[in-house]
PDB file of C-alpha atoms (C1' of nucleotides) in Angstrom:
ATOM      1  CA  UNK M   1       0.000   0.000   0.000  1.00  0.00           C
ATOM      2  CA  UNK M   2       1.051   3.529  -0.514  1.00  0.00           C
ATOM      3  CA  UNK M   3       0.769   6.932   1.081  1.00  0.00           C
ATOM      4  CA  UNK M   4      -0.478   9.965  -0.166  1.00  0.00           C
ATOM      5  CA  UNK M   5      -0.962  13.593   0.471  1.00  0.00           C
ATOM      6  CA  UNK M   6      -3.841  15.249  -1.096  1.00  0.00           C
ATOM      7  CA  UNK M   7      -4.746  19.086  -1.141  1.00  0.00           C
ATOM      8  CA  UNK M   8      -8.570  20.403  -0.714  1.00  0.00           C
ATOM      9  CA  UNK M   9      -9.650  23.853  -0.499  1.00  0.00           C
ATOM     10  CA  UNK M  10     -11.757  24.287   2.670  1.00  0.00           C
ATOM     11  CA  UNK M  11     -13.629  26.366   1.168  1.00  0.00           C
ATOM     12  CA  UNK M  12     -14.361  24.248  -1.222  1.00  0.00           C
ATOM     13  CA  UNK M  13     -14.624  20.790   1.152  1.00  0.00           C
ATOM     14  CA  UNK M  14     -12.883  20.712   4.593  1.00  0.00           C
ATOM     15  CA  UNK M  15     -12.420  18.227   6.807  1.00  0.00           C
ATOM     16  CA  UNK M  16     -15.966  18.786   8.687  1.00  0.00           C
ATOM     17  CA  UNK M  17     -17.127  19.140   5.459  1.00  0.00           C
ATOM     18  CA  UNK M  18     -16.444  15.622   5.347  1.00  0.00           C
ATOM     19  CA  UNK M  19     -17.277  14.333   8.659  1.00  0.00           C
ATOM     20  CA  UNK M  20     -20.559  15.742   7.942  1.00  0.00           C
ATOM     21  CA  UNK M  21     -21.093  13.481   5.128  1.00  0.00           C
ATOM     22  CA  UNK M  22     -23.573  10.454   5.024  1.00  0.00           C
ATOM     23  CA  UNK M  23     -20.889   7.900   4.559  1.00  0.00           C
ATOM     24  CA  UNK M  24     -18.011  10.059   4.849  1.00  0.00           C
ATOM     25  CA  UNK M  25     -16.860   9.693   1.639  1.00  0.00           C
ATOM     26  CA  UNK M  26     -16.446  11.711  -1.266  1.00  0.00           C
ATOM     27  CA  UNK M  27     -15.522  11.288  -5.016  1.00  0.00           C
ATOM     28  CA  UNK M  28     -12.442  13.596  -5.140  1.00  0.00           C
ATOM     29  CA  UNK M  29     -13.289  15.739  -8.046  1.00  0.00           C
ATOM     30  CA  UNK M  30     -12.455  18.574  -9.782  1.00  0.00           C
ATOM     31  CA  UNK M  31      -8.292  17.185 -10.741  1.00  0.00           C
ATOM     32  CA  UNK M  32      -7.520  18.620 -13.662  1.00  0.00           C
ATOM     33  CA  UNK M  33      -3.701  18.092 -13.894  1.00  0.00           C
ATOM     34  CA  UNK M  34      -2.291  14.920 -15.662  1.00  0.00           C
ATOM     35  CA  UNK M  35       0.276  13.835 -13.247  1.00  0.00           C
ATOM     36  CA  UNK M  36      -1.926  14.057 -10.492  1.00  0.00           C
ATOM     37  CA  UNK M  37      -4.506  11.996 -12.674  1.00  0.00           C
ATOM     38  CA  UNK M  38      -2.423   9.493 -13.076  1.00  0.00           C
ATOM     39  CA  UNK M  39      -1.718   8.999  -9.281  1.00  0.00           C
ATOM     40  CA  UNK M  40      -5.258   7.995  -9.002  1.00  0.00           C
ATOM     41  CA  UNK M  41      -5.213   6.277 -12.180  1.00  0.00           C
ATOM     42  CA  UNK M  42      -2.580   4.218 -12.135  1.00  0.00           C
ATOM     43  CA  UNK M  43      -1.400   3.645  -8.464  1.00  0.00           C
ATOM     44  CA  UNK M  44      -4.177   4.174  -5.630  1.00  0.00           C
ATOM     45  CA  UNK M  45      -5.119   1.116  -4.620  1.00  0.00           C
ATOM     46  CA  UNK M  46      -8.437   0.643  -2.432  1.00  0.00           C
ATOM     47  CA  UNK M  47      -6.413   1.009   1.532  1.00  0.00           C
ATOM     48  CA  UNK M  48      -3.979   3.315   0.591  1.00  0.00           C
ATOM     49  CA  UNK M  49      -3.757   5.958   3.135  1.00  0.00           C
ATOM     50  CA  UNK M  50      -3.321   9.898   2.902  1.00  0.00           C
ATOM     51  CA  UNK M  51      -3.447  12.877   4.515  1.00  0.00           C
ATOM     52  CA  UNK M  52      -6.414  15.739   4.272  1.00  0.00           C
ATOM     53  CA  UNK M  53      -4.247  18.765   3.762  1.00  0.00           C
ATOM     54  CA  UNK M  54      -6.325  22.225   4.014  1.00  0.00           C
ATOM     55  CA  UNK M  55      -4.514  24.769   1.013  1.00  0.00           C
ATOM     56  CA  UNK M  56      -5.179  28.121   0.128  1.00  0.00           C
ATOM     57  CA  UNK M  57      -6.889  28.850   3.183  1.00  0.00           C
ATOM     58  CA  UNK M  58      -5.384  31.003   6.498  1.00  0.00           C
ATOM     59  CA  UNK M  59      -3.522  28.345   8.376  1.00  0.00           C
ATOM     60  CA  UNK M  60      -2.781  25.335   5.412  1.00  0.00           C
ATOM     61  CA  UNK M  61      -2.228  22.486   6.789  1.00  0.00           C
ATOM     62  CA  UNK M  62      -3.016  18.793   7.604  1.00  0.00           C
ATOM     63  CA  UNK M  63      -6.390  18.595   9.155  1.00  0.00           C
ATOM     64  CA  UNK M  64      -6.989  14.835   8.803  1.00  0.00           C
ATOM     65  CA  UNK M  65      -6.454  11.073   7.448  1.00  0.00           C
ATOM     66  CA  UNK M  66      -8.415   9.529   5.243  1.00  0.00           C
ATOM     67  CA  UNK M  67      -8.073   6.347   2.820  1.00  0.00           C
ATOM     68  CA  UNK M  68      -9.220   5.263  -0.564  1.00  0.00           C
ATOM     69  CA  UNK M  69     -12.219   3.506  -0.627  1.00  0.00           C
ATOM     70  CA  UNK M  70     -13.172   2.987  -4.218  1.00  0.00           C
ATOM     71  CA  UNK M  71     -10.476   2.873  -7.607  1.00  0.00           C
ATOM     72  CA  UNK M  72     -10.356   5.883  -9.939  1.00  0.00           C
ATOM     73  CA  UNK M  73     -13.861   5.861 -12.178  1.00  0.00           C
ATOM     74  CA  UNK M  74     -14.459   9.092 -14.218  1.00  0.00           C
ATOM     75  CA  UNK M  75     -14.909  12.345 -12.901  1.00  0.00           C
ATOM     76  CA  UNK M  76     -18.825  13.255 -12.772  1.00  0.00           C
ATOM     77  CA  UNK M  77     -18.424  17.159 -13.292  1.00  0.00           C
ATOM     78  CA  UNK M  78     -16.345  16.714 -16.518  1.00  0.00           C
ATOM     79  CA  UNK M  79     -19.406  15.962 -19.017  1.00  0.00           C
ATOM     80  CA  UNK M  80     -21.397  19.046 -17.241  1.00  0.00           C
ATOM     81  CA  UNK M  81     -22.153  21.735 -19.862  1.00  0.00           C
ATOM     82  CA  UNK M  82     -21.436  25.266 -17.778  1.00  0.00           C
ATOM     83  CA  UNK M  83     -19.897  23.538 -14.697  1.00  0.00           C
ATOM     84  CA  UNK M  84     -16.766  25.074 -13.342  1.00  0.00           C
ATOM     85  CA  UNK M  85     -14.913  21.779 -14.025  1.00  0.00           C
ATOM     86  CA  UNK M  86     -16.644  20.703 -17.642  1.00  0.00           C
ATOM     87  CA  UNK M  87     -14.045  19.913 -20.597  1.00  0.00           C
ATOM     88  CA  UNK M  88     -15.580  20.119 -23.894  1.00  0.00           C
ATOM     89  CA  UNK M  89     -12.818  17.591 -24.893  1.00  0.00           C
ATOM     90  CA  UNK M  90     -14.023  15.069 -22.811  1.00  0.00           C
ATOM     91  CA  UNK M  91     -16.127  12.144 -24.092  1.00  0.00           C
ATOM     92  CA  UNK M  92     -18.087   9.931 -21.850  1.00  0.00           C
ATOM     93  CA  UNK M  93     -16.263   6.914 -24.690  1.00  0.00           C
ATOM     94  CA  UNK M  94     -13.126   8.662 -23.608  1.00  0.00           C
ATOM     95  CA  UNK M  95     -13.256  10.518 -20.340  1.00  0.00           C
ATOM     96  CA  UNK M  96      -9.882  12.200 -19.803  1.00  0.00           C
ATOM     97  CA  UNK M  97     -10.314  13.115 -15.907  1.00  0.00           C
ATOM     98  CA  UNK M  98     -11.182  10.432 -13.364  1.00  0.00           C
ATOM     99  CA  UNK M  99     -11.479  10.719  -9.335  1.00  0.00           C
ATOM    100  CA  UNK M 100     -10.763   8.356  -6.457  1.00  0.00           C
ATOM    101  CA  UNK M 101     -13.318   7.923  -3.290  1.00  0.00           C
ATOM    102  CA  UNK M 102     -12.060   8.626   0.106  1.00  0.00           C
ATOM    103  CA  UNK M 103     -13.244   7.845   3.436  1.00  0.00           C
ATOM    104  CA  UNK M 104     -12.427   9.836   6.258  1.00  0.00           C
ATOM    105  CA  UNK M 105     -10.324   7.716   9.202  1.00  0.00           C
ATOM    106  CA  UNK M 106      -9.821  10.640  11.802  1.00  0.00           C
ATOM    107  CA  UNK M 107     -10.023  13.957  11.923  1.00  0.00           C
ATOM    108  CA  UNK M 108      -6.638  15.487  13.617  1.00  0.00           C
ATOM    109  CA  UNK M 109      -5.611  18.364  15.232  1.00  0.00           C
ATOM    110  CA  UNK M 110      -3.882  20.828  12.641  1.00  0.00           C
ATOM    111  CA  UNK M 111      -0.088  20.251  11.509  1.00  0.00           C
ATOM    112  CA  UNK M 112      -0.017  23.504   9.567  1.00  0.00           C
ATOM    113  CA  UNK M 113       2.624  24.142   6.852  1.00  0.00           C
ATOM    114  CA  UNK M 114       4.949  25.781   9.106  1.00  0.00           C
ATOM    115  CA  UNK M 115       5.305  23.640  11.562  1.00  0.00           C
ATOM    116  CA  UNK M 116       6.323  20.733   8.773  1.00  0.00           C
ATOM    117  CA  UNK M 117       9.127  22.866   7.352  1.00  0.00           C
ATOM    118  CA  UNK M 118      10.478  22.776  10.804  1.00  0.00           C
ATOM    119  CA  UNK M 119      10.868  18.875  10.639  1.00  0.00           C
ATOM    120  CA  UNK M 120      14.431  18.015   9.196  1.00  0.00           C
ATOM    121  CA  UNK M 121      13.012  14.985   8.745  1.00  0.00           C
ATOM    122  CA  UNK M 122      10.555  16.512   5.895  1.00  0.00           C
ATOM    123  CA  UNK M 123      13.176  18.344   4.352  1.00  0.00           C
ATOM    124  CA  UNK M 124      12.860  16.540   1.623  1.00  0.00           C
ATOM    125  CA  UNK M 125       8.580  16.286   1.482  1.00  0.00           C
ATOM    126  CA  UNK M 126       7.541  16.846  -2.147  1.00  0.00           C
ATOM    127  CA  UNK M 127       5.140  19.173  -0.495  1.00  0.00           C
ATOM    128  CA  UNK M 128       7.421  21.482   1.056  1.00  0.00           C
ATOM    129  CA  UNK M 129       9.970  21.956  -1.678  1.00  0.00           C
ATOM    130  CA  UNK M 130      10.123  25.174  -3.633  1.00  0.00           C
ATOM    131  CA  UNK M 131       7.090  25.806  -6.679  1.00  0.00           C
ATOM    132  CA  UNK M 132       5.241  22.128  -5.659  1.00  0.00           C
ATOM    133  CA  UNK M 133       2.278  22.916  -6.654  1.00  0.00           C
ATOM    134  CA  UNK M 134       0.922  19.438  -7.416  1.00  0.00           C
ATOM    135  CA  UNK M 135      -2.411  18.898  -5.218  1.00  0.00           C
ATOM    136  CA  UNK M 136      -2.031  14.827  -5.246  1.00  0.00           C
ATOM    137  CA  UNK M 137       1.660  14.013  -4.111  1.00  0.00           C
ATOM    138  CA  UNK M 138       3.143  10.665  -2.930  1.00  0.00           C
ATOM    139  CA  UNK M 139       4.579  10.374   0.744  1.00  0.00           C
ATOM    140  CA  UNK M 140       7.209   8.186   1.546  1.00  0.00           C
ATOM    141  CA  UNK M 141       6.913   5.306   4.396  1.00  0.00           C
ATOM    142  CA  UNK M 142       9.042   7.074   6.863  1.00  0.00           C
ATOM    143  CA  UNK M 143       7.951  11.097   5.843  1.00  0.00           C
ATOM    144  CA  UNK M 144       4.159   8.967   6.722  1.00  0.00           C
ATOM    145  CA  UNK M 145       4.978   7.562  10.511  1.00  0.00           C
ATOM    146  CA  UNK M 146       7.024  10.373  11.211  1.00  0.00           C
ATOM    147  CA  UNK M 147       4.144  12.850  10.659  1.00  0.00           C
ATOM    148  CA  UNK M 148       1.888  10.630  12.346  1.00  0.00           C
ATOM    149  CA  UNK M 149       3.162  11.348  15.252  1.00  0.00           C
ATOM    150  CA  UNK M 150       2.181  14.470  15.572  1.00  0.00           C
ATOM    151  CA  UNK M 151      -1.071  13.922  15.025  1.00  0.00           C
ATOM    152  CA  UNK M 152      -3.712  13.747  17.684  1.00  0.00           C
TER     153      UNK M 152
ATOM    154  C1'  DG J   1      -4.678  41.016  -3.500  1.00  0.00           C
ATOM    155  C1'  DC J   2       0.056  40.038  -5.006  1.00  0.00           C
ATOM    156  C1'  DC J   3       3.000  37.341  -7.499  1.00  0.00           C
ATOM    157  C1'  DA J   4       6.411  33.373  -8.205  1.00  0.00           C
ATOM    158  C1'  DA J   5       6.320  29.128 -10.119  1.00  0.00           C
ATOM    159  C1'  DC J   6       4.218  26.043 -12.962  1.00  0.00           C
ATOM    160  C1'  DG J   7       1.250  23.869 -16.623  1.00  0.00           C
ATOM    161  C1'  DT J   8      -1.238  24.335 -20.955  1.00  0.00           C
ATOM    162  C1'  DT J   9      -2.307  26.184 -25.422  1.00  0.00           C
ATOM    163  C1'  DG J  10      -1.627  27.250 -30.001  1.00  0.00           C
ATOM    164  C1'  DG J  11       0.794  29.739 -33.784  1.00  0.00           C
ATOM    165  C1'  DC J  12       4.574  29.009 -36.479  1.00  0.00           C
TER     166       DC J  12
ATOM    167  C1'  DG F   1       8.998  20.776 -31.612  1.00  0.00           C
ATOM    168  C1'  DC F   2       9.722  25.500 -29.895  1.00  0.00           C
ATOM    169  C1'  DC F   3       8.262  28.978 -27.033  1.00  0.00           C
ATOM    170  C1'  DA F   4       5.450  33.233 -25.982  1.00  0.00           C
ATOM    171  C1'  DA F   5       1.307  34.135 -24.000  1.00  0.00           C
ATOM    172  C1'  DC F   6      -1.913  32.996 -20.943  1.00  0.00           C
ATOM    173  C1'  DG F   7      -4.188  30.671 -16.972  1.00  0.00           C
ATOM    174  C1'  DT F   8      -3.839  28.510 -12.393  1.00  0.00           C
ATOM    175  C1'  DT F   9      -2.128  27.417  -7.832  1.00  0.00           C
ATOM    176  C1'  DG F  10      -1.448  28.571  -3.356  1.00  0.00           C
ATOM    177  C1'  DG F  11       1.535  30.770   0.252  1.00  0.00           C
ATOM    178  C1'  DC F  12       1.961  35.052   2.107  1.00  0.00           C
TER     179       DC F  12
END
DNA sequence: GCCAACGTTGGC
DNA sequence: GCCAACGTTGGC
């Protein structure tokens, strides 16, 4: 199994957001980068494990764990005429943006951003480093329990 | 709201 | 295939 770290806008869904849902689960829509795609695509496995990390928001951060619950299966908003996330390029024969679902495991206390660049131990987080901007990264094994940790 | 760092698009 | 122009992300 592999770990993850995956990037939300609060605003958008946070992690109440997703407590408050029926089963707690939600289709992670809305990717629209290729690399990140084919994360879901071609390497989340139904178990693997990541972290709920709050961007673009006034303390980002790490708010939670949750874990994949369902394989990638195409994105519902692509196909939406006038939806924020519809690609006219995108055929339901040939859908070009899928979506993992994840289940939340526990909501934490906040880790935010600055306390992670802190950790020697994350120097080397894809995360942290300079111009990531990718909002579906991998985390290593050790980057994983070491962050765990600190979570309550 | 600013803007650095990326990613994508499209003319050539 | 190059690369300028444009759009987006996301911390600050």
């Amino acid at each position: 199994m592999r770990y993850w770290l995956m990037k939300s806008e609060p605003s958008d869904v946070s992690i109440d957001d997703l407590a408050k849902l029926p089963k707690q689960t939600i289709d992670w829509y809305g990717v629209r980068n290729y690399q990140a795609r084919n994360f879901m695509r071609d390497l989340m496995k139904v178990g693997d494990l990541a972290f709920f990390y709050h961007s673009n928001c006034d303390v980002p951060g790490i708010a939670g764990v949750v874990k994949v619950s369902q394989l990638a299966y195409p994105d519902r908003f692509q196909f939406q005429k006038g939806h924020k996330y519809f690609d006219p390029k995108s055929t339901p024969e040939n859908p070009r943006w899928l979506n993992v679902d994840v289940t939340l495991v526990k909501k934490t206390n906040l880790l935010s951003l600055k306390e992670l660049r802190e950790f020697k131990a994350l120097e080397n987080m894809r995360i942290l480093q300079k111009g990531n901007r990718l909002s579906i990264t991998p985390v290593s094994e050790d980057e994983w329990k070491f962050i765990e940790k600190y979570l309550k």
